[in-house]
Amino acid sequence: MATTQSTDTLPSSVPKLDPSGVNWPIFAERFQEAVASKKLWGHFSGSVTRPQPAGTTPTDDEKEKAQKWDDDEATARYLLSQKLPDSALMKIRRYGTVAERWAAIQLDFTSKGMFAQTDL
């Protein structure tokens, strides 16, 4: 019997990001792998953007594609929020897209992680 993994949860192998950033390298690696396996990494990298209609009135197909992107974006946002400390989540909530949120987290925690490593 094959098991399927829910798209709205991450495996326990992805640790919660420590507020100090000490586990940033392993968090980032495992998080990216887990999200990529769910085919949502493009939302984090920014390579998958919301489809725009070709004309002034979107076709049914264009509406469907935009809705799929919105649904995937919401799932990606939720996956990220599961593994962040509350303080980090509150800092990034102002950003509109997952790609913007991920960029802010990377900027903040890459420097925190380097500082935490030198402090060991």
Coordinates of C-alpha atoms in Angstrom, one line a residue:
M1 CA 0.0 0.0 0.0
A2 CA 1.5 3.3 -1.1
T3 CA 1.3 6.3 1.3
T4 CA 1.0 9.8 0.1
Q5 CA 2.3 12.8 1.9
S6 CA 0.0 15.7 2.6
T7 CA 0.9 18.8 0.7
D8 CA 0.3 21.1 3.7
T9 CA 2.7 19.5 6.1
L10 CA 6.5 19.1 6.2
P11 CA 8.3 16.0 7.4
S12 CA 9.8 15.9 10.9
S13 CA 13.3 15.9 9.4
V14 CA 12.8 19.6 8.7
P15 CA 13.6 21.3 12.0
K16 CA 12.0 24.4 13.3
L17 CA 14.3 27.4 12.6
D18 CA 16.0 28.4 15.9
P19 CA 15.5 32.1 16.7
S20 CA 19.3 32.5 17.1
G21 CA 19.9 31.1 13.6
V22 CA 22.3 28.5 14.8
N23 CA 20.6 25.8 12.7
W24 CA 20.0 28.0 9.6
P25 CA 22.2 25.9 7.2
I26 CA 20.5 22.6 7.9
F27 CA 17.1 24.2 8.2
A28 CA 17.5 25.9 4.8
E29 CA 18.8 22.7 3.1
R30 CA 16.1 20.4 4.5
F31 CA 13.3 23.0 4.0
Q32 CA 14.3 23.5 0.4
E33 CA 14.4 19.8 -0.3
A34 CA 11.0 19.2 1.3
V35 CA 9.3 22.0 -0.4
A36 CA 10.9 21.1 -3.8
S37 CA 9.4 17.5 -3.3
K38 CA 6.0 19.2 -3.1
K39 CA 6.7 21.0 -6.3
L40 CA 6.4 24.4 -4.6
W41 CA 10.0 25.7 -4.6
G42 CA 9.3 28.0 -7.5
H43 CA 7.1 30.1 -5.1
F44 CA 10.1 30.5 -2.8
S45 CA 12.6 31.2 -5.5
G46 CA 10.3 33.6 -7.4
S47 CA 10.6 31.6 -10.6
V48 CA 6.9 30.8 -10.6
T49 CA 4.8 34.0 -10.7
R50 CA 1.1 34.5 -10.8
P51 CA -0.2 34.1 -14.3
Q52 CA -1.6 37.2 -15.9
P53 CA -4.4 37.2 -18.5
A54 CA -3.4 37.9 -22.1
G55 CA -6.3 40.2 -22.6
T56 CA -8.5 42.4 -20.5
T57 CA -11.0 39.6 -19.8
P58 CA -9.4 36.4 -18.5
T59 CA -10.4 33.1 -20.1
D60 CA -11.7 30.3 -18.0
D61 CA -8.3 28.6 -18.4
E62 CA -6.5 31.7 -17.3
K63 CA -8.7 32.0 -14.3
E64 CA -8.1 28.4 -13.4
K65 CA -4.3 28.8 -13.7
A66 CA -4.4 31.9 -11.5
Q67 CA -6.5 30.1 -8.9
K68 CA -4.1 27.2 -8.9
W69 CA -1.2 29.6 -8.3
D70 CA -3.1 31.3 -5.5
D71 CA -3.8 28.0 -3.8
D72 CA -0.2 26.9 -4.2
E73 CA 1.0 30.2 -2.8
A74 CA -1.2 29.8 0.2
T75 CA 0.2 26.3 0.8
A76 CA 3.7 27.6 0.4
R77 CA 3.1 30.4 2.9
Y78 CA 1.6 28.0 5.4
L79 CA 4.6 25.6 5.0
L80 CA 7.0 28.4 5.8
S81 CA 5.0 29.6 8.8
Q82 CA 5.1 26.1 10.3
K83 CA 8.9 26.1 10.7
L84 CA 9.6 29.7 11.7
P85 CA 9.9 31.1 15.2
D86 CA 7.0 33.5 16.1
S87 CA 9.3 36.5 16.0
A88 CA 10.5 35.8 12.5
L89 CA 6.9 35.2 11.3
M90 CA 5.8 38.5 12.6
K91 CA 8.7 40.3 10.8
I92 CA 7.9 38.8 7.4
R93 CA 4.1 39.0 7.5
R94 CA 4.1 42.4 5.7
Y95 CA 5.6 40.8 2.6
G96 CA 3.0 39.9 -0.1
T97 CA 4.6 36.9 -1.7
V98 CA 6.3 33.8 -0.4
A99 CA 9.4 34.7 -2.5
E100 CA 9.6 38.1 -0.7
R101 CA 9.2 36.4 2.6
W102 CA 11.8 33.8 1.9
A103 CA 14.3 36.5 0.7
A104 CA 13.8 38.4 4.0
I105 CA 14.3 35.2 6.0
Q106 CA 17.4 34.3 4.1
L107 CA 18.9 37.8 4.6
D108 CA 18.1 37.8 8.3
F109 CA 19.1 34.3 9.2
T110 CA 22.2 33.9 7.0
S111 CA 23.9 36.6 9.0
K112 CA 22.5 35.3 12.3
G113 CA 23.7 31.8 11.4
M114 CA 27.2 33.0 10.7
F115 CA 27.3 35.0 13.9
A116 CA 26.0 32.0 15.9
Q117 CA 28.6 29.7 14.3
T118 CA 31.5 32.1 15.3
D119 CA 30.1 32.3 18.8
L120 CA 30.4 28.5 19.4

